[in-house]
PDB file of C-alpha atoms in Angstrom:
ATOM      1  CA  UNK K  16     -13.462  14.363  13.716  1.00  0.00           C
ATOM      2  CA  UNK K  17     -10.810  12.114  12.161  1.00  0.00           C
ATOM      3  CA  UNK K  18     -10.137   8.852  13.915  1.00  0.00           C
ATOM      4  CA  UNK K  19      -6.629   8.434  15.258  1.00  0.00           C
ATOM      5  CA  UNK K  20      -4.724   5.301  14.400  1.00  0.00           C
ATOM      6  CA  UNK K  21      -1.624   3.960  16.049  1.00  0.00           C
ATOM      7  CA  UNK K  22       1.348   6.017  14.894  1.00  0.00           C
ATOM      8  CA  UNK K  23       3.401   2.845  14.699  1.00  0.00           C
ATOM      9  CA  UNK K  24       1.088   1.722  11.844  1.00  0.00           C
ATOM     10  CA  UNK K  25       3.243   3.234   9.093  1.00  0.00           C
ATOM     11  CA  UNK K  26       2.144   3.340   5.477  1.00  0.00           C
ATOM     12  CA  UNK K  27       4.277   3.808   2.361  1.00  0.00           C
ATOM     13  CA  UNK K  28       2.577   4.690  -0.942  1.00  0.00           C
ATOM     14  CA  UNK K  29       4.407   3.800  -4.164  1.00  0.00           C
ATOM     15  CA  UNK K  30       2.897   5.275  -7.335  1.00  0.00           C
ATOM     16  CA  UNK K  31       4.503   7.039 -10.301  1.00  0.00           C
ATOM     17  CA  UNK K  32       1.366   9.169 -10.831  1.00  0.00           C
ATOM     18  CA  UNK K  33       1.774  12.223  -8.583  1.00  0.00           C
ATOM     19  CA  UNK K  34      -1.956  13.039  -8.449  1.00  0.00           C
ATOM     20  CA  UNK K  35      -2.864   9.496  -7.407  1.00  0.00           C
ATOM     21  CA  UNK K  36      -0.063   9.376  -4.831  1.00  0.00           C
ATOM     22  CA  UNK K  37      -1.026  12.742  -3.304  1.00  0.00           C
ATOM     23  CA  UNK K  38      -4.734  11.912  -3.277  1.00  0.00           C
ATOM     24  CA  UNK K  39      -4.168   8.542  -1.626  1.00  0.00           C
ATOM     25  CA  UNK K  40      -1.900  10.110   1.003  1.00  0.00           C
ATOM     26  CA  UNK K  41      -4.413  12.888   1.728  1.00  0.00           C
ATOM     27  CA  UNK K  42      -7.310  10.449   2.190  1.00  0.00           C
ATOM     28  CA  UNK K  43      -5.255   8.393   4.628  1.00  0.00           C
ATOM     29  CA  UNK K  44      -3.811  11.363   6.528  1.00  0.00           C
ATOM     30  CA  UNK K  45      -7.262  12.966   6.818  1.00  0.00           C
ATOM     31  CA  UNK K  46      -8.438   9.691   8.387  1.00  0.00           C
ATOM     32  CA  UNK K  47      -5.613   9.866  10.937  1.00  0.00           C
ATOM     33  CA  UNK K  48      -3.182   7.407   9.360  1.00  0.00           C
ATOM     34  CA  UNK K  49       0.603   7.837   9.430  1.00  0.00           C
ATOM     35  CA  UNK K  50       1.834   8.047   5.822  1.00  0.00           C
ATOM     36  CA  UNK K  51       5.538   7.609   6.547  1.00  0.00           C
ATOM     37  CA  UNK K  52       6.640   8.091   2.939  1.00  0.00           C
ATOM     38  CA  UNK K  53       5.589   8.277  -0.671  1.00  0.00           C
ATOM     39  CA  UNK K  54       7.680   6.989  -3.548  1.00  0.00           C
ATOM     40  CA  UNK K  55       7.481   7.403  -7.314  1.00  0.00           C
ATOM     41  CA  UNK K  56       9.170   4.135  -8.292  1.00  0.00           C
ATOM     42  CA  UNK K  57       9.869   0.634  -7.071  1.00  0.00           C
ATOM     43  CA  UNK K  58      13.458   1.661  -6.411  1.00  0.00           C
ATOM     44  CA  UNK K  59      12.316   4.534  -4.161  1.00  0.00           C
ATOM     45  CA  UNK K  60       9.927   2.130  -2.422  1.00  0.00           C
ATOM     46  CA  UNK K  61      12.825  -0.217  -1.662  1.00  0.00           C
ATOM     47  CA  UNK K  62      14.846   2.703  -0.282  1.00  0.00           C
ATOM     48  CA  UNK K  63      11.916   3.598   1.993  1.00  0.00           C
ATOM     49  CA  UNK K  64      11.799  -0.027   3.161  1.00  0.00           C
ATOM     50  CA  UNK K  65      15.485   0.164   4.009  1.00  0.00           C
ATOM     51  CA  UNK K  66      15.294   3.497   5.828  1.00  0.00           C
ATOM     52  CA  UNK K  67      11.947   3.521   7.667  1.00  0.00           C
ATOM     53  CA  UNK K  68      11.643   1.182  10.644  1.00  0.00           C
ATOM     54  CA  UNK K  69       8.575  -1.023  11.056  1.00  0.00           C
ATOM     55  CA  UNK K  70       6.507  -0.241   7.970  1.00  0.00           C
ATOM     56  CA  UNK K  71       3.109  -1.873   8.377  1.00  0.00           C
ATOM     57  CA  UNK K  72       1.643  -1.398   4.902  1.00  0.00           C
ATOM     58  CA  UNK K  73       2.784  -0.726   1.364  1.00  0.00           C
ATOM     59  CA  UNK K  74       0.177   0.525  -1.099  1.00  0.00           C
ATOM     60  CA  UNK K  75       1.712  -0.084  -4.518  1.00  0.00           C
ATOM     61  CA  UNK K  76       0.649   0.793  -8.056  1.00  0.00           C
ATOM     62  CA  UNK K  77       1.228  -2.103 -10.436  1.00  0.00           C
ATOM     63  CA  UNK K  78       2.145  -0.253 -13.641  1.00  0.00           C
ATOM     64  CA  UNK K  79       5.233   1.924 -13.223  1.00  0.00           C
ATOM     65  CA  UNK K  80       8.251   2.604 -15.416  1.00  0.00           C
ATOM     66  CA  UNK K  81      11.256   0.439 -14.607  1.00  0.00           C
ATOM     67  CA  UNK K  82      10.383  -2.257 -12.096  1.00  0.00           C
ATOM     68  CA  UNK K  83       6.662  -2.882 -11.796  1.00  0.00           C
ATOM     69  CA  UNK K  84       4.725  -2.881  -8.565  1.00  0.00           C
ATOM     70  CA  UNK K  85       4.487  -6.670  -8.865  1.00  0.00           C
ATOM     71  CA  UNK K  86       8.280  -6.870  -8.968  1.00  0.00           C
ATOM     72  CA  UNK K  87       8.485  -4.597  -5.916  1.00  0.00           C
ATOM     73  CA  UNK K  88       6.017  -6.793  -4.020  1.00  0.00           C
ATOM     74  CA  UNK K  89       8.059  -9.875  -4.937  1.00  0.00           C
ATOM     75  CA  UNK K  90      11.279  -8.167  -3.770  1.00  0.00           C
ATOM     76  CA  UNK K  91       9.681  -7.122  -0.464  1.00  0.00           C
ATOM     77  CA  UNK K  92       8.637 -10.731   0.073  1.00  0.00           C
ATOM     78  CA  UNK K  93      12.211 -11.884  -0.588  1.00  0.00           C
ATOM     79  CA  UNK K  94      13.427  -9.309   1.958  1.00  0.00           C
ATOM     80  CA  UNK K  95      11.037 -10.817   4.561  1.00  0.00           C
ATOM     81  CA  UNK K  96       8.746  -7.761   4.785  1.00  0.00           C
ATOM     82  CA  UNK K  97       6.443  -8.576   7.701  1.00  0.00           C
ATOM     83  CA  UNK K  98       3.671  -6.093   6.944  1.00  0.00           C
ATOM     84  CA  UNK K  99       0.970  -6.133   4.282  1.00  0.00           C
ATOM     85  CA  UNK K 100       0.726  -5.023   0.672  1.00  0.00           C
ATOM     86  CA  UNK K 101      -2.276  -3.580  -1.107  1.00  0.00           C
ATOM     87  CA  UNK K 102      -1.881  -3.360  -4.883  1.00  0.00           C
ATOM     88  CA  UNK K 103      -3.703  -0.773  -6.960  1.00  0.00           C
ATOM     89  CA  UNK K 104      -4.077  -0.341 -10.699  1.00  0.00           C
ATOM     90  CA  UNK K 105      -6.318   0.854 -13.468  1.00  0.00           C
ATOM     91  CA  UNK K 106      -5.880  -2.635 -14.958  1.00  0.00           C
ATOM     92  CA  UNK K 107      -8.892  -4.773 -14.189  1.00  0.00           C
ATOM     93  CA  UNK K 108      -7.893  -8.035 -15.852  1.00  0.00           C
ATOM     94  CA  UNK K 109      -8.457 -10.978 -13.549  1.00  0.00           C
ATOM     95  CA  UNK K 110      -5.010 -12.382 -14.383  1.00  0.00           C
ATOM     96  CA  UNK K 111      -3.358  -9.200 -13.047  1.00  0.00           C
ATOM     97  CA  UNK K 112      -5.375  -9.386  -9.835  1.00  0.00           C
ATOM     98  CA  UNK K 113      -4.436 -13.051  -9.392  1.00  0.00           C
ATOM     99  CA  UNK K 114      -0.753 -12.255  -9.997  1.00  0.00           C
ATOM    100  CA  UNK K 115      -0.929  -9.426  -7.425  1.00  0.00           C
ATOM    101  CA  UNK K 116      -2.288 -11.831  -4.828  1.00  0.00           C
ATOM    102  CA  UNK K 117       0.291 -14.473  -5.763  1.00  0.00           C
ATOM    103  CA  UNK K 118       3.192 -12.094  -4.978  1.00  0.00           C
ATOM    104  CA  UNK K 119       1.832 -11.360  -1.522  1.00  0.00           C
ATOM    105  CA  UNK K 120      -0.802  -8.652  -1.861  1.00  0.00           C
ATOM    106  CA  UNK K 121      -3.671  -8.948   0.599  1.00  0.00           C
ATOM    107  CA  UNK K 122      -6.010  -6.732  -1.438  1.00  0.00           C
ATOM    108  CA  UNK K 123      -6.374  -5.126  -4.861  1.00  0.00           C
ATOM    109  CA  UNK K 124      -7.923  -1.715  -5.486  1.00  0.00           C
ATOM    110  CA  UNK K 125      -9.117  -0.806  -8.987  1.00  0.00           C
ATOM    111  CA  UNK K 126      -8.320   2.812  -9.900  1.00  0.00           C
ATOM    112  CA  UNK K 127     -10.089   5.088  -9.587  1.00  0.00           C
ATOM    113  CA  UNK K 128     -11.186   3.902  -6.167  1.00  0.00           C
ATOM    114  CA  UNK K 129     -13.378   5.718  -3.675  1.00  0.00           C
ATOM    115  CA  UNK K 130     -11.999   7.026  -0.377  1.00  0.00           C
ATOM    116  CA  UNK K 131     -14.402   4.600   1.314  1.00  0.00           C
ATOM    117  CA  UNK K 132     -12.930   1.604  -0.534  1.00  0.00           C
ATOM    118  CA  UNK K 133      -9.363   2.682   0.278  1.00  0.00           C
ATOM    119  CA  UNK K 134     -10.109   3.210   3.965  1.00  0.00           C
ATOM    120  CA  UNK K 135     -12.003  -0.086   4.191  1.00  0.00           C
ATOM    121  CA  UNK K 136      -9.003  -1.975   2.742  1.00  0.00           C
ATOM    122  CA  UNK K 137      -6.521  -0.211   5.042  1.00  0.00           C
ATOM    123  CA  UNK K 138      -8.693  -0.708   8.128  1.00  0.00           C
ATOM    124  CA  UNK K 139      -8.919  -4.425   7.336  1.00  0.00           C
ATOM    125  CA  UNK K 140      -5.111  -4.638   7.169  1.00  0.00           C
ATOM    126  CA  UNK K 141      -4.742  -2.642  10.388  1.00  0.00           C
ATOM    127  CA  UNK K 142      -7.153  -4.982  12.194  1.00  0.00           C
ATOM    128  CA  UNK K 143      -5.445  -8.122  10.860  1.00  0.00           C
ATOM    129  CA  UNK K 144      -1.964  -6.893  11.803  1.00  0.00           C
ATOM    130  CA  UNK K 145      -3.286  -5.913  15.229  1.00  0.00           C
ATOM    131  CA  UNK K 146      -4.615  -9.453  15.767  1.00  0.00           C
ATOM    132  CA  UNK K 147      -1.199 -10.879  14.905  1.00  0.00           C
ATOM    133  CA  UNK K 148       0.368  -8.816  17.710  1.00  0.00           C
ATOM    134  CA  UNK K 149      -1.986 -10.188  20.371  1.00  0.00           C
TER     135      UNK K 149
END
């Protein structure tokens, strides 16, 4: 019943909250997406970027110990990451959302988000990246 997505569309989830990370991965995997890695910190996310070829999408929590998700997004931009970034957070301040978009995020999900909202955001990224390849 789950829709299959291109296996080359690789997703990395970066979130220090294990429950959130596992839940996000399960929703995506159940929908047929390739979750290539999960990471608990910005540093682990950078290691995944360095070791996994052709990541299409990072889904990054903003508030994490050490380097924030915003700092990770900025670093990925500096490293010429060619995919997309979706930021997620329980913070709903407009200034945080604006900052997330300013460091390269294409979308912002407010935690807790519904599976439908997550899948809609990821499908939008998948479609946009697919258009760029045409």
